[in-house]
Amino acid sequence: TGFVERCYFSFVVKYGKVIRNFAEFEKAHSLKIFDCSSDFKIELANELADIAARFGIRMFSCCGDYLVGDKIKKAHCIDGSIIEELFSPDGFYYKTKPTRNECGCTESTDIGTYDTCPHDCAYCYANTNKQKAGNAFQNHDKNSAFLGCTKAQSDKWLTEIKNTKRLSAIENIWSEK
């Protein structure tokens, strides 16, 4: 066993941007990306879970309830119980705010906007295209608290966030540390 205890994974969901990015990737690399059946994904996921278990790693899947079973547990990409465990073991109020079907994520605030990551993953649903994301990354305002926006926009959002009860609960946790 090592430092890793959990592995969070999912299979690609073909959102509109993903379909477009896949088509460009297939054309650029002269290959065909195909979608596997649910049965194949379940079999593969369970095989990966067996391998992970040999190393003391537990597998979790978010928005993939068809994969959840003895070997794979339901995950939440933003998991209030883990945040509580790490930062506020005496208790932390959080509420779930799912973003899509089968999601159990905790309410959160994004730190960025679409089209800001320069890594160009073909399966990414957050980027329209590599050039747009690259430009946004190059033009990032290092004084902004958020990706893809100016400091003025960032300051406005921070003011809006500070005016919510949610942030005051988070600030209380950090002030206790």
PDB file of C-alpha atoms in Angstrom:
ATOM      1  CA  THR A   1       0.000   0.000   0.000  1.00  0.00           C
ATOM      2  CA  GLY A   2       1.064   3.567  -0.639  1.00  0.00           C
ATOM      3  CA  PHE A   3      -0.262   7.072  -0.311  1.00  0.00           C
ATOM      4  CA  VAL A   4      -3.270   6.628  -2.591  1.00  0.00           C
ATOM      5  CA  GLU A   5      -6.393   5.283  -0.892  1.00  0.00           C
ATOM      6  CA  ARG A   6      -9.114   6.219  -3.386  1.00  0.00           C
ATOM      7  CA  CYS A   7      -9.448   6.318  -7.156  1.00  0.00           C
ATOM      8  CA  TYR A   8     -12.293   8.342  -8.662  1.00  0.00           C
ATOM      9  CA  PHE A   9     -13.164   7.540 -12.257  1.00  0.00           C
ATOM     10  CA  SER A  10     -15.879   7.691 -14.860  1.00  0.00           C
ATOM     11  CA  PHE A  11     -16.359   6.853 -18.481  1.00  0.00           C
ATOM     12  CA  VAL A  12     -16.632   9.602 -21.071  1.00  0.00           C
ATOM     13  CA  VAL A  13     -20.018  11.245 -21.437  1.00  0.00           C
ATOM     14  CA  LYS A  14     -20.503  12.478 -24.981  1.00  0.00           C
ATOM     15  CA  TYR A  15     -21.613  16.054 -24.434  1.00  0.00           C
ATOM     16  CA  GLY A  16     -21.760  18.293 -27.524  1.00  0.00           C
ATOM     17  CA  LYS A  17     -18.237  19.657 -27.080  1.00  0.00           C
ATOM     18  CA  VAL A  18     -16.881  16.144 -26.544  1.00  0.00           C
ATOM     19  CA  ILE A  19     -18.445  14.882 -29.778  1.00  0.00           C
ATOM     20  CA  ARG A  20     -16.924  17.824 -31.666  1.00  0.00           C
ATOM     21  CA  ASN A  21     -13.508  17.336 -30.008  1.00  0.00           C
ATOM     22  CA  PHE A  22     -13.597  13.585 -30.705  1.00  0.00           C
ATOM     23  CA  ALA A  23     -14.316  14.245 -34.392  1.00  0.00           C
ATOM     24  CA  GLU A  24     -11.333  16.610 -34.611  1.00  0.00           C
ATOM     25  CA  PHE A  25      -9.121  14.133 -32.738  1.00  0.00           C
ATOM     26  CA  GLU A  26     -10.172  11.236 -34.986  1.00  0.00           C
ATOM     27  CA  LYS A  27      -9.448  13.279 -38.104  1.00  0.00           C
ATOM     28  CA  ALA A  28      -6.077  14.537 -36.837  1.00  0.00           C
ATOM     29  CA  HIS A  29      -4.892  11.075 -35.756  1.00  0.00           C
ATOM     30  CA  SER A  30      -6.589   8.862 -38.378  1.00  0.00           C
ATOM     31  CA  LEU A  31      -8.371   6.682 -35.858  1.00  0.00           C
ATOM     32  CA  LYS A  32     -11.886   5.911 -34.690  1.00  0.00           C
ATOM     33  CA  ILE A  33     -13.094   6.336 -31.109  1.00  0.00           C
ATOM     34  CA  PHE A  34     -15.900   3.935 -30.266  1.00  0.00           C
ATOM     35  CA  ASP A  35     -18.263   3.672 -27.339  1.00  0.00           C
ATOM     36  CA  CYS A  36     -18.336   0.438 -25.341  1.00  0.00           C
ATOM     37  CA  SER A  37     -21.462  -1.251 -24.053  1.00  0.00           C
ATOM     38  CA  SER A  38     -22.501  -0.781 -20.429  1.00  0.00           C
ATOM     39  CA  ASP A  39     -21.772  -4.472 -19.795  1.00  0.00           C
ATOM     40  CA  PHE A  40     -18.206  -4.042 -21.054  1.00  0.00           C
ATOM     41  CA  LYS A  41     -17.715  -0.904 -18.933  1.00  0.00           C
ATOM     42  CA  ILE A  42     -18.966  -2.753 -15.832  1.00  0.00           C
ATOM     43  CA  GLU A  43     -16.627  -5.677 -16.517  1.00  0.00           C
ATOM     44  CA  LEU A  44     -13.650  -3.373 -17.123  1.00  0.00           C
ATOM     45  CA  ALA A  45     -14.405  -1.254 -14.052  1.00  0.00           C
ATOM     46  CA  ASN A  46     -14.618  -4.342 -11.846  1.00  0.00           C
ATOM     47  CA  GLU A  47     -11.307  -5.647 -13.217  1.00  0.00           C
ATOM     48  CA  LEU A  48      -9.710  -2.283 -12.445  1.00  0.00           C
ATOM     49  CA  ALA A  49     -11.241  -2.395  -8.959  1.00  0.00           C
ATOM     50  CA  ASP A  50      -9.676  -5.838  -8.404  1.00  0.00           C
ATOM     51  CA  ILE A  51      -6.259  -4.482  -9.384  1.00  0.00           C
ATOM     52  CA  ALA A  52      -6.725  -1.391  -7.208  1.00  0.00           C
ATOM     53  CA  ALA A  53      -7.786  -3.514  -4.219  1.00  0.00           C
ATOM     54  CA  ARG A  54      -4.492  -5.425  -4.368  1.00  0.00           C
ATOM     55  CA  PHE A  55      -2.801  -2.094  -3.638  1.00  0.00           C
ATOM     56  CA  GLY A  56      -5.235  -0.982  -0.946  1.00  0.00           C
ATOM     57  CA  ILE A  57      -7.043   1.441  -3.244  1.00  0.00           C
ATOM     58  CA  ARG A  58     -10.838   1.732  -3.281  1.00  0.00           C
ATOM     59  CA  MET A  59     -12.633   2.660  -6.508  1.00  0.00           C
ATOM     60  CA  PHE A  60     -15.367   5.324  -6.666  1.00  0.00           C
ATOM     61  CA  SER A  61     -17.536   6.493  -9.554  1.00  0.00           C
ATOM     62  CA  CYS A  62     -19.545   9.711  -9.782  1.00  0.00           C
ATOM     63  CA  CYS A  63     -22.611   9.838 -12.045  1.00  0.00           C
ATOM     64  CA  GLY A  64     -22.157   6.180 -12.915  1.00  0.00           C
ATOM     65  CA  ASP A  65     -24.623   4.412 -10.659  1.00  0.00           C
ATOM     66  CA  TYR A  66     -24.696   1.415 -13.022  1.00  0.00           C
ATOM     67  CA  LEU A  67     -21.086   0.742 -11.932  1.00  0.00           C
ATOM     68  CA  VAL A  68     -21.723   0.925  -8.184  1.00  0.00           C
ATOM     69  CA  GLY A  69     -21.630  -2.373  -6.310  1.00  0.00           C
ATOM     70  CA  ASP A  70     -19.429  -4.431  -4.015  1.00  0.00           C
ATOM     71  CA  LYS A  71     -16.182  -3.310  -5.651  1.00  0.00           C
ATOM     72  CA  ILE A  72     -17.063   0.239  -6.685  1.00  0.00           C
ATOM     73  CA  LYS A  73     -18.637   2.798  -4.389  1.00  0.00           C
ATOM     74  CA  LYS A  74     -20.730   5.849  -5.258  1.00  0.00           C
ATOM     75  CA  ALA A  75     -18.609   8.980  -5.393  1.00  0.00           C
ATOM     76  CA  HIS A  76     -19.267  12.666  -5.248  1.00  0.00           C
ATOM     77  CA  CYS A  77     -16.736  14.775  -7.151  1.00  0.00           C
ATOM     78  CA  ILE A  78     -17.242  17.459  -4.522  1.00  0.00           C
ATOM     79  CA  ASP A  79     -17.804  15.460  -1.362  1.00  0.00           C
ATOM     80  CA  GLY A  80     -18.986  17.349   1.713  1.00  0.00           C
ATOM     81  CA  SER A  81     -18.262  14.425   4.020  1.00  0.00           C
ATOM     82  CA  ILE A  82     -14.602  14.347   2.944  1.00  0.00           C
ATOM     83  CA  ILE A  83     -14.320  18.122   3.322  1.00  0.00           C
ATOM     84  CA  GLU A  84     -15.802  17.764   6.790  1.00  0.00           C
ATOM     85  CA  GLU A  85     -13.444  14.897   7.671  1.00  0.00           C
ATOM     86  CA  LEU A  86     -10.369  16.834   6.529  1.00  0.00           C
ATOM     87  CA  PHE A  87     -11.142  20.337   7.723  1.00  0.00           C
ATOM     88  CA  SER A  88     -13.902  20.262  10.316  1.00  0.00           C
ATOM     89  CA  PRO A  89     -14.127  16.947  12.174  1.00  0.00           C
ATOM     90  CA  ASP A  90     -16.407  18.544  14.782  1.00  0.00           C
ATOM     91  CA  GLY A  91     -19.063  19.155  12.159  1.00  0.00           C
ATOM     92  CA  PHE A  92     -19.653  21.158   9.024  1.00  0.00           C
ATOM     93  CA  TYR A  93     -22.967  22.100   7.449  1.00  0.00           C
ATOM     94  CA  TYR A  94     -23.164  21.276   3.769  1.00  0.00           C
ATOM     95  CA  LYS A  95     -25.934  20.456   1.380  1.00  0.00           C
ATOM     96  CA  THR A  96     -25.992  18.428  -1.779  1.00  0.00           C
ATOM     97  CA  LYS A  97     -26.593  20.261  -5.014  1.00  0.00           C
ATOM     98  CA  PRO A  98     -26.507  17.804  -7.909  1.00  0.00           C
ATOM     99  CA  THR A  99     -25.433  19.181 -11.261  1.00  0.00           C
ATOM    100  CA  ARG A 100     -26.777  16.273 -13.352  1.00  0.00           C
ATOM    101  CA  ASN A 101     -28.471  12.885 -13.128  1.00  0.00           C
ATOM    102  CA  GLU A 102     -26.946  10.482 -10.553  1.00  0.00           C
ATOM    103  CA  CYS A 103     -24.827  13.316  -9.118  1.00  0.00           C
ATOM    104  CA  GLY A 104     -24.565  13.678  -5.350  1.00  0.00           C
ATOM    105  CA  CYS A 105     -22.080  16.538  -5.168  1.00  0.00           C
ATOM    106  CA  THR A 106     -22.011  19.112  -2.416  1.00  0.00           C
ATOM    107  CA  GLU A 107     -22.885  22.706  -3.236  1.00  0.00           C
ATOM    108  CA  SER A 108     -19.758  24.540  -4.388  1.00  0.00           C
ATOM    109  CA  THR A 109     -18.455  27.558  -6.265  1.00  0.00           C
ATOM    110  CA  ASP A 110     -16.457  27.107  -9.455  1.00  0.00           C
ATOM    111  CA  ILE A 111     -13.039  28.735  -9.580  1.00  0.00           C
ATOM    112  CA  GLY A 112     -13.032  29.146 -13.331  1.00  0.00           C
ATOM    113  CA  THR A 113     -14.959  29.297 -16.551  1.00  0.00           C
ATOM    114  CA  TYR A 114     -15.169  27.207 -19.677  1.00  0.00           C
ATOM    115  CA  ASP A 115     -12.353  27.366 -22.231  1.00  0.00           C
ATOM    116  CA  THR A 116      -9.499  28.035 -19.778  1.00  0.00           C
ATOM    117  CA  CYS A 117      -7.524  24.760 -19.649  1.00  0.00           C
ATOM    118  CA  PRO A 118      -4.612  24.434 -22.116  1.00  0.00           C
ATOM    119  CA  HIS A 119      -4.154  20.657 -21.834  1.00  0.00           C
ATOM    120  CA  ASP A 120      -6.343  19.789 -24.865  1.00  0.00           C
ATOM    121  CA  CYS A 121      -7.815  16.505 -23.633  1.00  0.00           C
ATOM    122  CA  ALA A 122     -10.048  15.132 -26.402  1.00  0.00           C
ATOM    123  CA  TYR A 123     -12.688  13.988 -23.888  1.00  0.00           C
ATOM    124  CA  CYS A 124     -12.974  17.364 -22.115  1.00  0.00           C
ATOM    125  CA  TYR A 125     -16.416  18.937 -22.028  1.00  0.00           C
ATOM    126  CA  ALA A 126     -15.134  22.255 -20.657  1.00  0.00           C
ATOM    127  CA  ASN A 127     -13.285  23.465 -23.754  1.00  0.00           C
ATOM    128  CA  THR A 128     -14.727  24.430 -27.113  1.00  0.00           C
ATOM    129  CA  ASN A 129     -11.339  24.192 -28.830  1.00  0.00           C
ATOM    130  CA  LYS A 130      -7.626  24.243 -28.097  1.00  0.00           C
ATOM    131  CA  GLN A 131      -6.977  27.720 -29.512  1.00  0.00           C
ATOM    132  CA  LYS A 132      -9.722  29.399 -27.504  1.00  0.00           C
ATOM    133  CA  ALA A 133      -8.566  27.700 -24.291  1.00  0.00           C
ATOM    134  CA  GLY A 134      -4.919  28.510 -25.024  1.00  0.00           C
ATOM    135  CA  ASN A 135      -5.731  32.178 -25.571  1.00  0.00           C
ATOM    136  CA  ALA A 136      -7.694  32.348 -22.326  1.00  0.00           C
ATOM    137  CA  PHE A 137      -4.841  30.677 -20.463  1.00  0.00           C
ATOM    138  CA  GLN A 138      -2.249  33.062 -21.936  1.00  0.00           C
ATOM    139  CA  ASN A 139      -4.401  36.077 -21.055  1.00  0.00           C
ATOM    140  CA  HIS A 140      -5.104  34.963 -17.487  1.00  0.00           C
ATOM    141  CA  ASP A 141      -4.979  37.792 -14.970  1.00  0.00           C
ATOM    142  CA  LYS A 142      -2.678  36.501 -12.223  1.00  0.00           C
ATOM    143  CA  ASN A 143      -4.338  38.897  -9.772  1.00  0.00           C
ATOM    144  CA  SER A 144      -7.738  37.280 -10.297  1.00  0.00           C
ATOM    145  CA  ALA A 145      -8.985  34.705  -7.801  1.00  0.00           C
ATOM    146  CA  PHE A 146     -10.751  32.865 -10.643  1.00  0.00           C
ATOM    147  CA  LEU A 147      -9.567  31.406 -13.928  1.00  0.00           C
ATOM    148  CA  GLY A 148     -10.697  33.068 -17.137  1.00  0.00           C
ATOM    149  CA  CYS A 149     -11.731  36.445 -15.785  1.00  0.00           C
ATOM    150  CA  THR A 150     -10.287  39.825 -14.876  1.00  0.00           C
ATOM    151  CA  LYS A 151      -9.495  40.933 -11.349  1.00  0.00           C
ATOM    152  CA  ALA A 152     -12.489  43.304 -11.488  1.00  0.00           C
ATOM    153  CA  GLN A 153     -14.824  40.410 -12.368  1.00  0.00           C
ATOM    154  CA  SER A 154     -13.174  38.282  -9.712  1.00  0.00           C
ATOM    155  CA  ASP A 155     -13.612  40.949  -7.037  1.00  0.00           C
ATOM    156  CA  LYS A 156     -17.290  41.313  -7.955  1.00  0.00           C
ATOM    157  CA  TRP A 157     -17.863  37.550  -7.660  1.00  0.00           C
ATOM    158  CA  LEU A 158     -16.002  37.403  -4.349  1.00  0.00           C
ATOM    159  CA  THR A 159     -18.243  40.155  -2.986  1.00  0.00           C
ATOM    160  CA  GLU A 160     -21.329  38.221  -4.109  1.00  0.00           C
ATOM    161  CA  ILE A 161     -19.989  35.031  -2.528  1.00  0.00           C
ATOM    162  CA  LYS A 162     -19.132  36.801   0.734  1.00  0.00           C
ATOM    163  CA  ASN A 163     -22.723  37.946   0.965  1.00  0.00           C
ATOM    164  CA  THR A 164     -23.947  34.360   1.150  1.00  0.00           C
ATOM    165  CA  LYS A 165     -24.309  32.320   4.331  1.00  0.00           C
ATOM    166  CA  ARG A 166     -22.332  29.549   2.685  1.00  0.00           C
ATOM    167  CA  LEU A 167     -19.070  31.478   2.708  1.00  0.00           C
ATOM    168  CA  SER A 168     -19.452  32.608   6.298  1.00  0.00           C
ATOM    169  CA  ALA A 169     -19.664  28.940   7.337  1.00  0.00           C
ATOM    170  CA  ILE A 170     -16.485  28.203   5.391  1.00  0.00           C
ATOM    171  CA  GLU A 171     -14.695  31.221   6.872  1.00  0.00           C
ATOM    172  CA  ASN A 172     -15.587  30.004  10.372  1.00  0.00           C
ATOM    173  CA  ILE A 173     -13.864  26.701   9.660  1.00  0.00           C
ATOM    174  CA  TRP A 174     -10.674  28.373   8.449  1.00  0.00           C
ATOM    175  CA  SER A 175     -10.590  30.858  11.334  1.00  0.00           C
ATOM    176  CA  GLU A 176     -10.638  27.907  13.776  1.00  0.00           C
ATOM    177  CA  LYS A 177      -7.465  26.473  12.253  1.00  0.00           C
TER     178      LYS A 177
END
